[in-house]
Each structure stands twice: as structure tokens, then as C-alpha cells.
């Protein structure tokens, strides 16, 4: 007879599978953990596991599954006043939309997430989201907006790599030319 795992054990097993690159198997464990947390009445942990499942499915190439997995979780975090996880859920939803090539919708969701991260002064997550916004702006032919978004992303980071410092100098050039810096 197989031993019944606790929700936390299911989540930990999912994390191990994810780190080892077994994304579909990780997604299954996160789904089990989400259901188990829901049965215990822990809606926040359940929603967090749904978001973990979404990330794993996206890594496995299932963008629609990723979108379905995290749909509505941002509302759960919003009701709980958990702005950080609300922003992460919105960013996960945006990433799934991007995976489905629904670029305008993805851009809108990334912008919502960036605003939430700014609100709570979460520079690291805001920088990640701003870089995603910049990438989408390039893909949707908004090069100048993309430069501004990447500049903002680099401004949010505490330490820049050599490559990022060089990029920052390159990005600053057009802004200096038009008198914005």
C-alpha cells in the first residue's frame, strides 16, 4: 500500500522534479498538492501550487494548460491582500498568453504585474517583468517603448552584470540625444 503524502511533501516532490527538468511530472505533483491544500481549506497554498503547475506546464510546452492552471489565482491573492503573489500570478498568466502568441493581452497583464511590483517596491520581480515587457514591445514593433522598458528594468536591478552595464550605456544614448537623461 502506497503511503499518502502530505500537501507539503507533494509540493516538495514537485519542486525536485521541476529542478531536475521533469516539468510534466512536476506539474502533476503541483496539481495534487493544489487539490490537497484545497481540501484542507488552505486556498492560498492551493493557488500557489496552481501557479507552480502553470510554470511547469509552460516549461513543458503546454501554454494552454499553463493558462488554465493559473486562471483566477490572482483574484484569490488579491482578496487575501497578498500583492506579491497576486503580481506573480498575473505575470504567470501573461507568460502563458505570450506562449499562446496572444501578445497584446500578455503585454497588458505584464504591465499590471509591473505596477503591482512597483507598488510594493519589489525591484527584483519588477525588473524581470519589465524585461518581458521590453521583449514583447520589440516583437510588436514598439522599439522605443522597448528601450524605455529595458532601461527601467535595469534601473530596478541592484547589481548589473558587465553585459547589462554595457546595455545600459547603449540604451542611454538615444535618451541623451532627445534630452530625456
Coordinates of C-alpha atoms in Angstrom, one line a residue:
X1 CA 0.0 0.0 0.0
X2 CA 1.4 3.4 -1.0
X3 CA 2.0 6.0 1.7
X4 CA -0.2 9.1 1.5
X5 CA 1.9 12.2 1.1
X6 CA 1.1 15.4 2.8
X7 CA 0.4 18.5 0.7
X8 CA 3.8 19.9 1.6
X9 CA 5.5 16.7 0.6
X10 CA 3.7 16.7 -2.7
X11 CA 4.8 20.3 -3.2
X12 CA 8.5 19.5 -2.3
X13 CA 8.4 16.5 -4.7
X14 CA 7.1 18.7 -7.4
X15 CA 9.9 21.2 -6.8
X16 CA 12.5 18.4 -7.0
X17 CA 11.0 17.2 -10.3
X18 CA 10.9 20.7 -11.7
X19 CA 14.6 21.3 -10.8
X20 CA 15.6 18.1 -12.5
X21 CA 13.8 19.2 -15.7
X22 CA 10.8 16.8 -15.4
X23 CA 8.3 19.5 -15.9
X24 CA 5.2 17.4 -16.8
X25 CA 5.8 15.2 -13.7
X26 CA 6.3 18.3 -11.6
X27 CA 3.0 19.7 -12.9
X28 CA 1.2 16.6 -11.8
X29 CA 2.6 16.8 -8.3
X30 CA 1.7 20.5 -8.1
X31 CA -1.8 19.7 -9.2
X32 CA -2.1 17.0 -6.5
X33 CA -0.6 19.4 -3.9
X34 CA -3.1 22.1 -5.0
X35 CA -6.1 19.8 -4.6
X36 CA -4.7 18.6 -1.2
X37 CA -4.3 22.1 0.1
X38 CA -7.8 23.0 -1.1
X39 CA -9.2 20.0 0.8
X40 CA -7.5 21.4 3.9
X41 CA -9.1 24.8 3.3
X42 CA -5.8 26.5 2.5
X43 CA -6.8 28.4 -0.6
X44 CA -3.6 30.5 -0.7
X45 CA -1.3 27.4 -0.8
X46 CA -3.7 25.8 -3.3
X47 CA -3.4 28.8 -5.6
X48 CA 0.3 28.9 -5.2
X49 CA 0.6 25.3 -6.3
X50 CA -1.7 26.1 -9.2
X51 CA 0.8 28.8 -10.2
X52 CA 3.7 26.4 -9.8
X53 CA 1.8 24.0 -12.1
X54 CA 1.4 26.7 -14.6
X55 CA 5.1 27.5 -14.7
X56 CA 5.9 23.8 -15.1
X57 CA 3.4 23.3 -17.9
X58 CA 4.7 26.3 -19.7
X59 CA 8.3 24.9 -19.4
X60 CA 6.9 21.6 -20.8
X61 CA 5.5 23.5 -23.8
X62 CA 1.8 23.4 -22.8
X63 CA 0.9 27.1 -22.9
X64 CA -2.9 26.5 -22.9
X65 CA -2.5 24.2 -19.9
X66 CA -0.4 26.8 -18.2
X67 CA -3.0 29.5 -18.8
X68 CA -5.8 27.2 -17.5
X69 CA -3.8 26.3 -14.4
X70 CA -3.3 29.8 -13.1
X71 CA -6.5 31.4 -14.3
X72 CA -8.3 33.2 -11.4
X73 CA -5.5 32.7 -8.9
X74 CA -4.6 36.4 -8.9
X75 CA -8.1 37.1 -7.5
X76 CA -7.5 34.7 -4.6
X77 CA -4.3 36.6 -3.7
X78 CA -5.9 40.0 -4.2
X79 CA -8.7 39.1 -1.8
X80 CA -6.1 38.0 0.7
X81 CA -4.2 41.2 0.3
X82 CA -1.1 39.3 -0.9
X83 CA 0.1 41.7 -3.6
X84 CA 3.4 39.9 -4.2
X85 CA 1.7 36.6 -5.1
X86 CA -1.0 38.5 -7.0
X87 CA 1.7 40.1 -9.2
X88 CA 3.4 36.7 -9.7
X89 CA 0.1 35.1 -10.7
X90 CA -0.6 37.9 -13.2
X91 CA 2.9 37.6 -14.6
X92 CA 2.4 33.8 -14.9
X93 CA -0.8 34.4 -16.8
X94 CA 0.9 36.8 -19.1
X95 CA 3.7 34.3 -19.8
X96 CA 1.1 31.7 -20.8
X97 CA -0.6 34.3 -23.0
X98 CA 2.7 35.0 -24.6
X99 CA 3.2 31.3 -25.1
X100 CA -0.1 31.3 -27.0
X101 CA 1.1 34.2 -29.1
X102 CA -1.6 36.5 -27.6
X103 CA 0.9 39.3 -27.4
X104 CA -1.3 42.3 -26.8
X105 CA -3.1 40.5 -23.9
X106 CA 0.2 39.3 -22.5
X107 CA 1.6 42.9 -22.6
X108 CA -1.4 44.2 -20.7
X109 CA -1.0 41.6 -18.0
X110 CA 2.7 42.1 -17.7
X111 CA 2.1 45.8 -17.2
X112 CA -0.4 45.1 -14.5
X113 CA 2.1 42.9 -12.7
X114 CA 4.8 45.5 -13.1
X115 CA 2.6 48.1 -11.5
X116 CA 1.9 45.8 -8.5
X117 CA 5.6 45.1 -8.0
X118 CA 6.3 48.8 -8.1
X119 CA 3.5 49.4 -5.6
X120 CA 5.2 47.1 -3.1
X121 CA 8.8 48.1 -4.0
X122 CA 9.7 44.6 -5.2
X123 CA 12.5 45.7 -7.5
X124 CA 13.7 42.2 -8.5
X125 CA 10.4 40.9 -9.7
X126 CA 9.6 44.3 -11.4
X127 CA 12.9 44.1 -13.3
X128 CA 12.1 40.6 -14.5
X129 CA 8.6 41.7 -15.7
X130 CA 9.9 44.9 -17.3
X131 CA 12.4 42.8 -19.3
X132 CA 9.5 40.6 -20.5
X133 CA 7.6 43.8 -21.4
X134 CA 10.6 45.1 -23.4
X135 CA 10.9 41.8 -25.3
X136 CA 7.2 41.9 -26.2
X137 CA 7.4 45.5 -27.2
X138 CA 10.2 44.6 -29.6
X139 CA 8.1 41.7 -31.0
X140 CA 5.1 44.1 -31.5
X141 CA 7.3 46.7 -33.3
X142 CA 7.5 49.2 -30.4
X143 CA 11.2 49.6 -30.3
X144 CA 11.4 53.0 -28.5
X145 CA 9.0 51.7 -25.8
X146 CA 11.1 48.6 -25.5
X147 CA 14.2 50.7 -24.9
X148 CA 12.3 52.6 -22.1
X149 CA 11.1 49.4 -20.5
X150 CA 14.6 47.8 -20.6
X151 CA 16.0 51.0 -19.2
X152 CA 13.5 50.9 -16.3
X153 CA 14.3 47.2 -15.8
X154 CA 18.0 47.9 -15.5
X155 CA 17.3 50.8 -13.1
X156 CA 15.5 48.4 -10.8
X157 CA 18.4 46.0 -10.5
X158 CA 20.8 46.4 -7.6
X159 CA 23.8 44.9 -9.4
X160 CA 24.3 44.8 -13.1
X161 CA 26.5 42.3 -15.0
X162 CA 29.1 43.6 -17.4
X163 CA 26.7 42.8 -20.3
X164 CA 23.9 44.7 -18.5
X165 CA 26.1 47.7 -17.8
X166 CA 27.1 47.9 -21.5
X167 CA 23.4 47.5 -22.5
X168 CA 22.5 50.4 -20.1
X169 CA 25.1 52.7 -21.7
X170 CA 23.8 51.8 -25.2
X171 CA 20.2 52.4 -24.1
X172 CA 21.1 55.7 -22.5
X173 CA 22.4 57.1 -25.8
X174 CA 19.1 57.8 -27.6
X175 CA 17.6 59.2 -24.4
X176 CA 20.5 61.6 -24.1
X177 CA 20.1 62.6 -27.7
X178 CA 16.5 63.7 -27.1
X179 CA 17.3 65.2 -23.8
X180 CA 15.5 62.7 -21.5
X181 CA 18.5 62.0 -19.4

